[in-house]
mmCIF file of C-alpha atoms and ligand atoms in Angstrom:
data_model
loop_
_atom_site.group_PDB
_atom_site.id
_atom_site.type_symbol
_atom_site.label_atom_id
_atom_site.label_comp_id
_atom_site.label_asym_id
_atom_site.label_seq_id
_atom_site.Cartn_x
_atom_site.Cartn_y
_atom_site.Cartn_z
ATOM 1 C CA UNK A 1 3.419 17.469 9.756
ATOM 2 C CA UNK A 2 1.640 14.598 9.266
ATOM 3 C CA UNK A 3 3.934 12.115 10.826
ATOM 4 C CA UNK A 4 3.754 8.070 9.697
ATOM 5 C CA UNK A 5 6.042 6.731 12.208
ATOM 6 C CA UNK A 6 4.069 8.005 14.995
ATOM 7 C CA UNK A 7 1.502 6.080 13.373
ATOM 8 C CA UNK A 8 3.109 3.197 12.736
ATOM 9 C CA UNK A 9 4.448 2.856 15.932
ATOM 10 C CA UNK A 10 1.311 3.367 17.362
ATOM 11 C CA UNK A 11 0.051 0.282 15.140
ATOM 12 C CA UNK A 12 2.992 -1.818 16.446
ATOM 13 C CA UNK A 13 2.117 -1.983 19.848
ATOM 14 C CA UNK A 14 -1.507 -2.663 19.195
ATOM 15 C CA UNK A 15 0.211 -5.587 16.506
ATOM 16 C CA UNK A 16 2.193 -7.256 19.440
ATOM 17 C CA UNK A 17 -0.892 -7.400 21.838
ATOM 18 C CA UNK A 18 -2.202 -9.518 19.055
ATOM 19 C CA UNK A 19 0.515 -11.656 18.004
ATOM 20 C CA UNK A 20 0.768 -12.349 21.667
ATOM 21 C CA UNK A 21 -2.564 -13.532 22.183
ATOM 22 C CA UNK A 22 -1.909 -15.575 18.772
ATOM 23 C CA UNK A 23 1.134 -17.147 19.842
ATOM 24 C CA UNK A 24 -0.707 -18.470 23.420
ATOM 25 C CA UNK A 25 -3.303 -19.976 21.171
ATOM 26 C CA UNK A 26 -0.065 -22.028 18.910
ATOM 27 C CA UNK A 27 -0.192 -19.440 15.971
ATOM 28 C CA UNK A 28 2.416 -17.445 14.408
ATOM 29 C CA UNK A 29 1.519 -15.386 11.950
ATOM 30 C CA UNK A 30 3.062 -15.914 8.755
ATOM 31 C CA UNK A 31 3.934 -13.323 5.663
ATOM 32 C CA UNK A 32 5.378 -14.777 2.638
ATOM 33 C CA UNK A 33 7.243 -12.498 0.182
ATOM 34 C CA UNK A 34 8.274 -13.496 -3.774
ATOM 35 C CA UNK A 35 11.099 -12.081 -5.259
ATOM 36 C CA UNK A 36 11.265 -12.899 -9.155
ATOM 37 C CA UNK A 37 14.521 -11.558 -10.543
ATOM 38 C CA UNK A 38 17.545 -9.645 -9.249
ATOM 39 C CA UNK A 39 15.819 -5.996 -8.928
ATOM 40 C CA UNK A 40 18.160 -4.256 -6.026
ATOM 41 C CA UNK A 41 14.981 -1.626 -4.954
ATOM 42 C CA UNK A 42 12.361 -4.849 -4.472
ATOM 43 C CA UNK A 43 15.026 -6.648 -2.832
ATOM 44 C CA UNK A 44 15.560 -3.640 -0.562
ATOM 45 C CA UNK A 45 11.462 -3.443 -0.045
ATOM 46 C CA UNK A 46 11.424 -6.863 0.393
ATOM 47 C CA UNK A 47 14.742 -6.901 2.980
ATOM 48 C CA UNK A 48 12.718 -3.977 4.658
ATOM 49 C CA UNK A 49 9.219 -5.978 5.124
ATOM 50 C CA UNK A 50 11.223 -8.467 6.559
ATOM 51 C CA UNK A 51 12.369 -6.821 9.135
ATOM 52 C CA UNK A 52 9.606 -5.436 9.917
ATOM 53 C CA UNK A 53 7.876 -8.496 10.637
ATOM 54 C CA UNK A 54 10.503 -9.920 12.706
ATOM 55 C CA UNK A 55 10.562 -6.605 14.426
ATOM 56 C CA UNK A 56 6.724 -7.508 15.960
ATOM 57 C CA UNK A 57 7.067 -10.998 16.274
ATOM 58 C CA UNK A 58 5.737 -11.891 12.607
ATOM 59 C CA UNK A 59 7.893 -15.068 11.135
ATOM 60 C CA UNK A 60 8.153 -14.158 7.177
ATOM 61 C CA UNK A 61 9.498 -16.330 4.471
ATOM 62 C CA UNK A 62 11.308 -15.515 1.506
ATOM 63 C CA UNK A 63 10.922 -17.276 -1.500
ATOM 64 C CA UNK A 64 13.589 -15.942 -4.130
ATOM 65 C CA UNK A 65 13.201 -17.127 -7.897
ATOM 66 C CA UNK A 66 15.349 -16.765 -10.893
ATOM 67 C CA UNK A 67 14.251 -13.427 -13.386
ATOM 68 C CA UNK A 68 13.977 -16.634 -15.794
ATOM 69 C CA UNK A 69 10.655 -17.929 -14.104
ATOM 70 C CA UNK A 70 7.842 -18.163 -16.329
ATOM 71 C CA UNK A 71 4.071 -16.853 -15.088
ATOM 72 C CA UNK A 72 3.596 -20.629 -15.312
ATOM 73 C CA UNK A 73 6.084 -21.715 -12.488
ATOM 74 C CA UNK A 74 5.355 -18.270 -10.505
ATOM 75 C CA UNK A 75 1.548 -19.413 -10.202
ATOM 76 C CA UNK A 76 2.980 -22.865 -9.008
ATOM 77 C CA UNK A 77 4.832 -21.367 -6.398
ATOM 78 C CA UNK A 78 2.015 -19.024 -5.119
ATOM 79 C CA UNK A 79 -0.507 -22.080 -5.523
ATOM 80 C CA UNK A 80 1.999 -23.831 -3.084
ATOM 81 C CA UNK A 81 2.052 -21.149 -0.845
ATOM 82 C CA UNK A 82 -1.593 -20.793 -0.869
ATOM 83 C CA UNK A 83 -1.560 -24.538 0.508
ATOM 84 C CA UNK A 84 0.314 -24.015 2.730
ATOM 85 C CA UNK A 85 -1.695 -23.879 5.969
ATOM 86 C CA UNK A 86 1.542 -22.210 8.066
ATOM 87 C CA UNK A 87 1.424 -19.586 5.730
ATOM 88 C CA UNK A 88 -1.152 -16.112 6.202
ATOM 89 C CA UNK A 89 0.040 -14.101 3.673
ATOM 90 C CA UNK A 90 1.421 -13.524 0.240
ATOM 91 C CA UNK A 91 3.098 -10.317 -1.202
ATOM 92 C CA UNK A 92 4.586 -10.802 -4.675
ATOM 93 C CA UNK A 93 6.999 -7.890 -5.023
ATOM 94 C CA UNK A 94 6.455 -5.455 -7.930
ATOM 95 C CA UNK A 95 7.815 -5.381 -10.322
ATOM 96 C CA UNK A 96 8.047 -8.826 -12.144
ATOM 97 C CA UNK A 97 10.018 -9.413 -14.935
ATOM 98 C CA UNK A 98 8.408 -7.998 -18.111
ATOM 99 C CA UNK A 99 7.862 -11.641 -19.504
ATOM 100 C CA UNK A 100 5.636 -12.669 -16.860
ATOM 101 C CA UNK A 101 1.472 -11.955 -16.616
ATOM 102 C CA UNK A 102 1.629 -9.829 -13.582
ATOM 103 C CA UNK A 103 -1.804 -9.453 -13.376
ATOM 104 C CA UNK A 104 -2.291 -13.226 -13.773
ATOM 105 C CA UNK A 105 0.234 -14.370 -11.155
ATOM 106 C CA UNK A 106 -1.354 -11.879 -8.802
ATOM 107 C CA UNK A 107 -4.682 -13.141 -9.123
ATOM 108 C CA UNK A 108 -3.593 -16.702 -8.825
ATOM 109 C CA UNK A 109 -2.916 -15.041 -4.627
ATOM 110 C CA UNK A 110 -5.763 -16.478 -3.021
ATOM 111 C CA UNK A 111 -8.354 -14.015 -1.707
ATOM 112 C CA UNK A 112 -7.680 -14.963 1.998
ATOM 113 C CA UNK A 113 -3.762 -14.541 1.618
ATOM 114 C CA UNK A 114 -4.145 -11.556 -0.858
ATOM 115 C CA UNK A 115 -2.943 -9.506 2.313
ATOM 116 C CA UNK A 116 -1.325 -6.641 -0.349
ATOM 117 C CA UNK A 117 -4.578 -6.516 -1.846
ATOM 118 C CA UNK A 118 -3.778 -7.383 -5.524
ATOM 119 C CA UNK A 119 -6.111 -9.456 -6.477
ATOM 120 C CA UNK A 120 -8.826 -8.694 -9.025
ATOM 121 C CA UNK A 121 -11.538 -9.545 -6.452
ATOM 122 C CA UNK A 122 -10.060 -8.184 -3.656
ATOM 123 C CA UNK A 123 -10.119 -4.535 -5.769
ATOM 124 C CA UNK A 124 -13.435 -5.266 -6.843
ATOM 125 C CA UNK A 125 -14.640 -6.189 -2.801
ATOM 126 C CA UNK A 126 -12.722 -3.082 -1.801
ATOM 127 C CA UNK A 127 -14.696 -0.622 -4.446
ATOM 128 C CA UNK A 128 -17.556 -2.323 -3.402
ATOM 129 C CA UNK A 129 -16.869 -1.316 0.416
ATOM 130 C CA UNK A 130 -16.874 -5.725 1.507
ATOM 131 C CA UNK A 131 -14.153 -6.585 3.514
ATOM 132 C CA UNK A 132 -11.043 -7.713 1.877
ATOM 133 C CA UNK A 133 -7.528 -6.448 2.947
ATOM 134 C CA UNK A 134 -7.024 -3.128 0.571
ATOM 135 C CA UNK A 135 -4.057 -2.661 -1.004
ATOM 136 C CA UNK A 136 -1.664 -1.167 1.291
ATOM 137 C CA UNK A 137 -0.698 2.026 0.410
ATOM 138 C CA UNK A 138 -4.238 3.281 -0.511
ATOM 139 C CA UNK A 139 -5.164 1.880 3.374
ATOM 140 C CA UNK A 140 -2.121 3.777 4.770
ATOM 141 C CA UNK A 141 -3.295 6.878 3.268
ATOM 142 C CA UNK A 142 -6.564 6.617 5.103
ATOM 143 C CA UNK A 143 -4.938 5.277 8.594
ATOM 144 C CA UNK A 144 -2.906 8.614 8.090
ATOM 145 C CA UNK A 145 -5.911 11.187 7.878
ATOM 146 C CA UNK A 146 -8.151 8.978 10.354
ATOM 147 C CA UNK A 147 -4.666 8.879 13.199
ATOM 148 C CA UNK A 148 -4.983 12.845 12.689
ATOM 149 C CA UNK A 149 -8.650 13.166 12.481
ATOM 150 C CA UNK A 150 -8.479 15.093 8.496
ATOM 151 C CA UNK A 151 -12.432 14.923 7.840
ATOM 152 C CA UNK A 152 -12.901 13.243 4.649
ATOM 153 C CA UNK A 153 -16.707 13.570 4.460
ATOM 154 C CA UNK A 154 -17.605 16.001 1.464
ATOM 155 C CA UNK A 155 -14.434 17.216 0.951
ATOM 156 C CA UNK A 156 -12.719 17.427 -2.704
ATOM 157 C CA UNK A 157 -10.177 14.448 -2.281
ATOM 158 C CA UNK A 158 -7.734 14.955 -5.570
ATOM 159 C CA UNK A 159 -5.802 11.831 -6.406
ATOM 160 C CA UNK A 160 -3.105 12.515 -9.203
ATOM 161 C CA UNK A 161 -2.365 8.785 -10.535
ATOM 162 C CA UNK A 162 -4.623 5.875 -11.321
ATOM 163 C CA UNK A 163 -2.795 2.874 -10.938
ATOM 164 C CA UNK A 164 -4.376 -0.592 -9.798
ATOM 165 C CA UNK A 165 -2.199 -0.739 -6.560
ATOM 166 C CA UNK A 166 -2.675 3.324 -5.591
ATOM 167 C CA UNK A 167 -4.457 5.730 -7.813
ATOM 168 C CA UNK A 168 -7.393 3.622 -8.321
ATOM 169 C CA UNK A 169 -8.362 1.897 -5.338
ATOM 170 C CA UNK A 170 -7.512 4.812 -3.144
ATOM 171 C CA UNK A 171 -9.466 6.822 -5.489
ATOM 172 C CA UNK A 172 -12.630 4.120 -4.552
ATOM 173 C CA UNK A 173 -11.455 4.104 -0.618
ATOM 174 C CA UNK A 174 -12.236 8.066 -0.202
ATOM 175 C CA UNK A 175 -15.787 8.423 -2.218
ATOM 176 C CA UNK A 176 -16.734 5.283 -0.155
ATOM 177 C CA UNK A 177 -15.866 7.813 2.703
ATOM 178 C CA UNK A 178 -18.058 10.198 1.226
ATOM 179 C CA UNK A 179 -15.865 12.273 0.118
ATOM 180 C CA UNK A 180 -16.000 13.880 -3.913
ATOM 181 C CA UNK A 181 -13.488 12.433 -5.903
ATOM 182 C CA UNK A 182 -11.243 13.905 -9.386
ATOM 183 C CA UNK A 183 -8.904 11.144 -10.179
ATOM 184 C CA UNK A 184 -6.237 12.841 -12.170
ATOM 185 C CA UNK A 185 -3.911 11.194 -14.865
ATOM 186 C CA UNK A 186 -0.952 11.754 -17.660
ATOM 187 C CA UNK A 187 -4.027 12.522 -20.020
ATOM 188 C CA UNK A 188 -5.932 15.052 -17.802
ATOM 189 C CA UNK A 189 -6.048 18.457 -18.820
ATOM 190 C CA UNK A 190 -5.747 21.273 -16.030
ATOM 191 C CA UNK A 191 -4.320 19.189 -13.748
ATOM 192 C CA UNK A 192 -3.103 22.462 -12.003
ATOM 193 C CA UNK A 193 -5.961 23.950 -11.702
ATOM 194 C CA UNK A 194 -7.964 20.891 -10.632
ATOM 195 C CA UNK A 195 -5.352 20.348 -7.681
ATOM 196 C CA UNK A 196 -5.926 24.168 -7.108
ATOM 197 C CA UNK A 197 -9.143 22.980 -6.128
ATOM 198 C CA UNK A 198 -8.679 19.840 -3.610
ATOM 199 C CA UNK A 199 -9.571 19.826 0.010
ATOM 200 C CA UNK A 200 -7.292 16.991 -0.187
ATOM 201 C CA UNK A 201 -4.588 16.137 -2.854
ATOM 202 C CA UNK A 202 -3.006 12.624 -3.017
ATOM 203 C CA UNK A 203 0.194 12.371 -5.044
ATOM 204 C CA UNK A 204 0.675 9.088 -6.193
ATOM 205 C CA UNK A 205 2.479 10.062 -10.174
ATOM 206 C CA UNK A 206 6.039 8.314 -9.317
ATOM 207 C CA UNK A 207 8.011 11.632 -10.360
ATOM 208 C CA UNK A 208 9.705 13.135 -7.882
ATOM 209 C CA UNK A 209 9.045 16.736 -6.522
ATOM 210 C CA UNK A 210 6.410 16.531 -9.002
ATOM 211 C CA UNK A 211 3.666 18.536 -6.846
ATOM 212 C CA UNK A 212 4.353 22.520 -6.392
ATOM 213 C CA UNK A 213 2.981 24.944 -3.449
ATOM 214 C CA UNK A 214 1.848 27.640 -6.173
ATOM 215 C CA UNK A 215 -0.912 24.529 -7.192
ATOM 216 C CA UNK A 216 -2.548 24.082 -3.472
ATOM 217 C CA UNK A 217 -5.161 25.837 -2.146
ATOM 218 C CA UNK A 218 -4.233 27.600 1.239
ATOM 219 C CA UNK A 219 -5.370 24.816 4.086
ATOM 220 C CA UNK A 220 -5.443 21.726 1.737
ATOM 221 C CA UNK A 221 -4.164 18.694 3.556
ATOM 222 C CA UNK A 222 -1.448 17.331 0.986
ATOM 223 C CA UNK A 223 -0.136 12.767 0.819
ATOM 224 C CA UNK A 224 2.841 12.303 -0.699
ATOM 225 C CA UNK A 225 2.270 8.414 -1.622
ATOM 226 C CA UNK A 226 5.732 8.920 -3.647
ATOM 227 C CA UNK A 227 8.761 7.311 -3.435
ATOM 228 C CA UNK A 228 11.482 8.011 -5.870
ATOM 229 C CA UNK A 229 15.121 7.149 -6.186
ATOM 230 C CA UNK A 230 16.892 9.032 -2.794
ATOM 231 C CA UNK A 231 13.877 9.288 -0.545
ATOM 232 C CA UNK A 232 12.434 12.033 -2.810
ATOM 233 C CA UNK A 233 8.552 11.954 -2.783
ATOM 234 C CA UNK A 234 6.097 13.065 -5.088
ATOM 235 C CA UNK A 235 5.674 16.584 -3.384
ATOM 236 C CA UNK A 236 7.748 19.353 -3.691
ATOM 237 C CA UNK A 237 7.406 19.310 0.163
ATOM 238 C CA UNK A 238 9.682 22.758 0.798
ATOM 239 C CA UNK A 239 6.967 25.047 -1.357
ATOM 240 C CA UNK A 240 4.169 22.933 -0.807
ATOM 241 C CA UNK A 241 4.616 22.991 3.471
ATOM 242 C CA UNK A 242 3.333 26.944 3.632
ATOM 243 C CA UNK A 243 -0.013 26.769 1.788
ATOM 244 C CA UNK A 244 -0.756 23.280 3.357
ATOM 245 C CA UNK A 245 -2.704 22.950 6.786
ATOM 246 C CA UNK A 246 -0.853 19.614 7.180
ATOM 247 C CA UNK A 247 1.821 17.502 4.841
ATOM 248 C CA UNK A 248 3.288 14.156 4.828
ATOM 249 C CA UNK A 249 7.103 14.182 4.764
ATOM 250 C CA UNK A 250 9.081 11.649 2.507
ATOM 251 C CA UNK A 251 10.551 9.336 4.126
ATOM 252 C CA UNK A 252 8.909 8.782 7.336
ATOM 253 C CA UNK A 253 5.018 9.663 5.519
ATOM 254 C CA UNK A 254 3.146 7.075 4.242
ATOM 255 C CA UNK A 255 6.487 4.742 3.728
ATOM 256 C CA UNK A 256 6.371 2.936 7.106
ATOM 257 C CA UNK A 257 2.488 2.726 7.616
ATOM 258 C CA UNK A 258 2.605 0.871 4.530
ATOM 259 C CA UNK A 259 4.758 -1.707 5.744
ATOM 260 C CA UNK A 260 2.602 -1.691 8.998
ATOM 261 C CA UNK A 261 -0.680 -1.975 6.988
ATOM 262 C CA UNK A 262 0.992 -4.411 5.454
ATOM 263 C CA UNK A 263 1.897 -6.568 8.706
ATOM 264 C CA UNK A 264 -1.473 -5.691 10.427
ATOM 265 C CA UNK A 265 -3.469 -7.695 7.398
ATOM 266 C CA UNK A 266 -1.245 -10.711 7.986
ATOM 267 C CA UNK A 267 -1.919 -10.775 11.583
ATOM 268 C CA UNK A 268 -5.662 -10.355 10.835
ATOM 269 C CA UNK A 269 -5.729 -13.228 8.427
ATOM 270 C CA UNK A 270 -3.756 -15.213 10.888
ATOM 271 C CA UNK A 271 -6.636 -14.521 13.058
ATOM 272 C CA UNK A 272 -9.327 -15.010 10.683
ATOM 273 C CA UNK A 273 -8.063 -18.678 9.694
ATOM 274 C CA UNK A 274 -7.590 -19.304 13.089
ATOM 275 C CA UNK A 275 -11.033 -18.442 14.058
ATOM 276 C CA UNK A 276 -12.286 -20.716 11.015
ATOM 277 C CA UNK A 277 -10.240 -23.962 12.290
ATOM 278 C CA UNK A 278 -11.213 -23.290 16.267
HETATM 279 P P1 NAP B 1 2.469 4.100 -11.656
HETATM 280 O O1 NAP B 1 1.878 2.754 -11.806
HETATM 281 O O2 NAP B 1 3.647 4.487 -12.495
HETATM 282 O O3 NAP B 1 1.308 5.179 -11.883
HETATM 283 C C1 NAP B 1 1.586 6.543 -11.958
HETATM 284 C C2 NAP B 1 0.324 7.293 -12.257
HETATM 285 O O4 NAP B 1 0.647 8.671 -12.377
HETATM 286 C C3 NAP B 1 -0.359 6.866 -13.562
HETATM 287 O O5 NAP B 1 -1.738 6.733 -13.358
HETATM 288 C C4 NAP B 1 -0.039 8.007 -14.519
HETATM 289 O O6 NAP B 1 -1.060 8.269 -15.464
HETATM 290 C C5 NAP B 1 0.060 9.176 -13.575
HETATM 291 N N1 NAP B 1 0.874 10.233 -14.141
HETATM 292 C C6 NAP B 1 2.097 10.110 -14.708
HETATM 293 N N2 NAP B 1 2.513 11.309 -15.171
HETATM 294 C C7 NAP B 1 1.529 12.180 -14.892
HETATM 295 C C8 NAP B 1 1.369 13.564 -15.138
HETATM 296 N N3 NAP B 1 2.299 14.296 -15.766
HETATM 297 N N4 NAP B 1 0.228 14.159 -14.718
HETATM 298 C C9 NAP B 1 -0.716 13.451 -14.090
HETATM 299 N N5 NAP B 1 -0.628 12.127 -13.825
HETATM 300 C C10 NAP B 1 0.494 11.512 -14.237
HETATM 301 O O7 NAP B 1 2.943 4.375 -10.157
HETATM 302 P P2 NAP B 1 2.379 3.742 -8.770
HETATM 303 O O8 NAP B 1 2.830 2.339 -8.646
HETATM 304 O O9 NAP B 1 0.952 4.098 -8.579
HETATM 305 O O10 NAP B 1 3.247 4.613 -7.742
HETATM 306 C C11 NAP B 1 3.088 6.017 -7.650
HETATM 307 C C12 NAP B 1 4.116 6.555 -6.649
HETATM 308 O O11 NAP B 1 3.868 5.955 -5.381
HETATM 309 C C13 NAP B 1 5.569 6.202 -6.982
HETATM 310 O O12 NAP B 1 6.392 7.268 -6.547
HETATM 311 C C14 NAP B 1 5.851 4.957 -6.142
HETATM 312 O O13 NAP B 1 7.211 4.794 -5.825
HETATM 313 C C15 NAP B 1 5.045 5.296 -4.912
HETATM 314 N N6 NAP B 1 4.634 4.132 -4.114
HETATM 315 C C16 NAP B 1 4.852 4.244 -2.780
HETATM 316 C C17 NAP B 1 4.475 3.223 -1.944
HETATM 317 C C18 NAP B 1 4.715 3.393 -0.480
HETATM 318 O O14 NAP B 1 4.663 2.413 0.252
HETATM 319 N N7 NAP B 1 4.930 4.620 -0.022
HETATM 320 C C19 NAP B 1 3.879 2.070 -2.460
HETATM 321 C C20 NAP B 1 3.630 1.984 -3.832
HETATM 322 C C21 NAP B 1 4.022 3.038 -4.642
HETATM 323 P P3 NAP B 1 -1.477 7.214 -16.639
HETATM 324 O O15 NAP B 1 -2.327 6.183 -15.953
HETATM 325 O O16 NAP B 1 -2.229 8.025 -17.613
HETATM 326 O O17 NAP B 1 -0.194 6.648 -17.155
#
C-alpha cells in the first residue's frame, strides 16, 4: 500500500525545519483561503487546510464571501490579497458559484501566490517543465511514486480524467518525466482496454469505485486521485488490490499529501519573497 500519511508526515517535519528558520528571520508564512458561498464540502476542505497549517506553524486566513459575490468583487478581493505583502499564498476553493468566471478569478491569483497552481500561466510554466508551484494534487501524485521509488521513466502512465486542476496537468507532469502518456476521457473509446495496458493508471474521473481489478494489468501501480461523497475513491480498491504491485488507499492516499503539497508551496513562496526583499 502506497501510504500518503507516511508521506505527508514525512513532509511535515522537513516543513517545520523551515518555518523555523523562517520565523528566526521575522517571517511567517502565510496561506490565504476564499470561500465564495455556503458549500458544506469546500467549507470542510477549507476547515481541513486550516488546520493543517496551524498544525506546522503556518498562520492562514480565511476570507469568507457571500454566494452573491460577483467575479468582479472576487477579483477585488484576490487583487487585495495579492497586495498584501503578509500574505504567501492564495487558494480559492472550488467550486465557485456558477455565476462567477472561475477561470477569470483564478487567473486574477498572482503567479507568485498561485501556490494551488491555477493560474493559466502557472499550467502553461508547469507543461513547459519552468518552475511554478503545480497544482497540488497532480504534484502529490508524483511525491507519492518518487517517496516509494515507482520508476516513471518509459513506463505507460494512464490518466483517466482531463481536468485543468488533475487530468491535464498531471497528464503534462509524467511525459515531462519521460514517461508515455494516454490521457483518457468521457469520450474515449476502450477505455478498458487502454487501462489494461498502463504501467501506471491514475484515476482522477470523480465517480466513485469507478476503476475495477478485471481492467489492470498484473503489477500495474494504481492512484486513486478520487474523492467522493463517504471517503470512497475512484478505485474499486478491494478488486483492484490483487492485480496491483502497489495501490493508494482512499482516505489516507493522495488526500493528505495534497494538503501538504499544498502547505509546502506556501512555505516556499514565503521563502522565495523573502529571499527577494533580503
Ligand atoms: P472533473 O473536473 O469532474 O473531471 C473528471 C474527468 O473525468 C473529466 O475529464 C471527464 O471527462 C472524466 N470522465 C468522466 N466520466 C468518465 C468516464 N466514464 N470515462 C472516462 N473518463 C471520464 O473532476 P476533477 O476535479 O478532476 O476530480 C477528479 C476526482 O479527483 C474527483 O473524485 C475529485 O473529488 C478528486 N480530487 C481529489 C483531490 C485530492 O486532494 N485528493 C483534489 C482534487 C480532486 P470529460 O473531460 O470528457 O468530461
Amino acid at each position: 500500500m502506497l501510504n500518503g500519511q507516511t508521506v505527508a508526515d514525512f513532509m511535515k517535519e522537513e516543513m517545520t525545519a523551515k518555518v523555523a528558520v523562517l520565523k528566526e528571520k521575522g517571517i511567517t508564512p502565510c496561506l490565504a483561503t476564499i470561500l465564495v458561498g455556503d458549500d458544506p464540502s469546500s467549507e470542510t476542505y477549507v476547515r481541513m487546510k486550516g488546520n493543517a497549517c496551524a498544525r506546522i506553524g503556518v498562520h492562514s486566513i480565511k476570507v469568507v464571501l457571500p454566494a452573491e459575490t460577483t467575479t468582479e468583487q472576487l477579483i477585488q478581493e484576490i487583487t487585495k490579497l495579492n497586495e498584501d505583502v503578509s500574505v504567501h499564498g492564495i487558494l480559492l476553493q472550488h467550486p465557485v458559484p456558477h455565476h462567477i468566471d472561475e477561470r477569470a478569478a483564478f487567473d486574477a491569483i498572482s503567479i507568485e501566490k498561485d501556490v494551488d497552481g491555477v493560474t493559466t500561466l502557472g499550467f502553461a510554466l508547469n507543461a513547459f517543465g519552468v518552475a511554478a508551484f503545480p497544482s497540488c494534487t497532480p504534484q502529490a501524485i508524483i511525491r507519492i511514486l518518487d517517496f516509494y521509488n515507482v520508476p516513471i521513466e518509459g513506463k505507460h502512465a494512464v490518466v483517466i480524467g482531463r481536468s485543468p486542476i488533475l487530468g491535464k496537468p498531471v497528464s503534462a507532469m509524467l511525459l515531462n518525466r519521460n514517461a508515455t502518456v494516454t490521457t483518457c476521457h468521457s469520450k474515449t473509446v476502450n477505455l478498458e482496454e487502454i487501462v489494461k495496458s498502463g504501467d501506471i493508471v491514475i484515476a482522477a474521473v470523480g465517480k466513485p469505485n469507478f476503476v475495477k481489478g478485471s481492467w489492470i494489468k498484473p503489477g500495474a501501480v494504481v492512484i486513486d486521485a478520487g474523492y467522493n461523497k463517504g471517503n470512497i475513491g475512484d478505485v474499486d480498491y478491494s478488486s483492484c488490490l490483487t492485480p496491483s504491485s502497489a495501490i493508494t488507499p482512499v482516505p489516507g492516499g493522495v488526500g493528505p499529501v495534497t494538503i501538504a503539497t499544498l502547505i509546502e508551496h506556501t512555505i516556499k513562496s514565503a521563502s522565495m519573497q523573502s529571499e527577494k526583499t533580503s
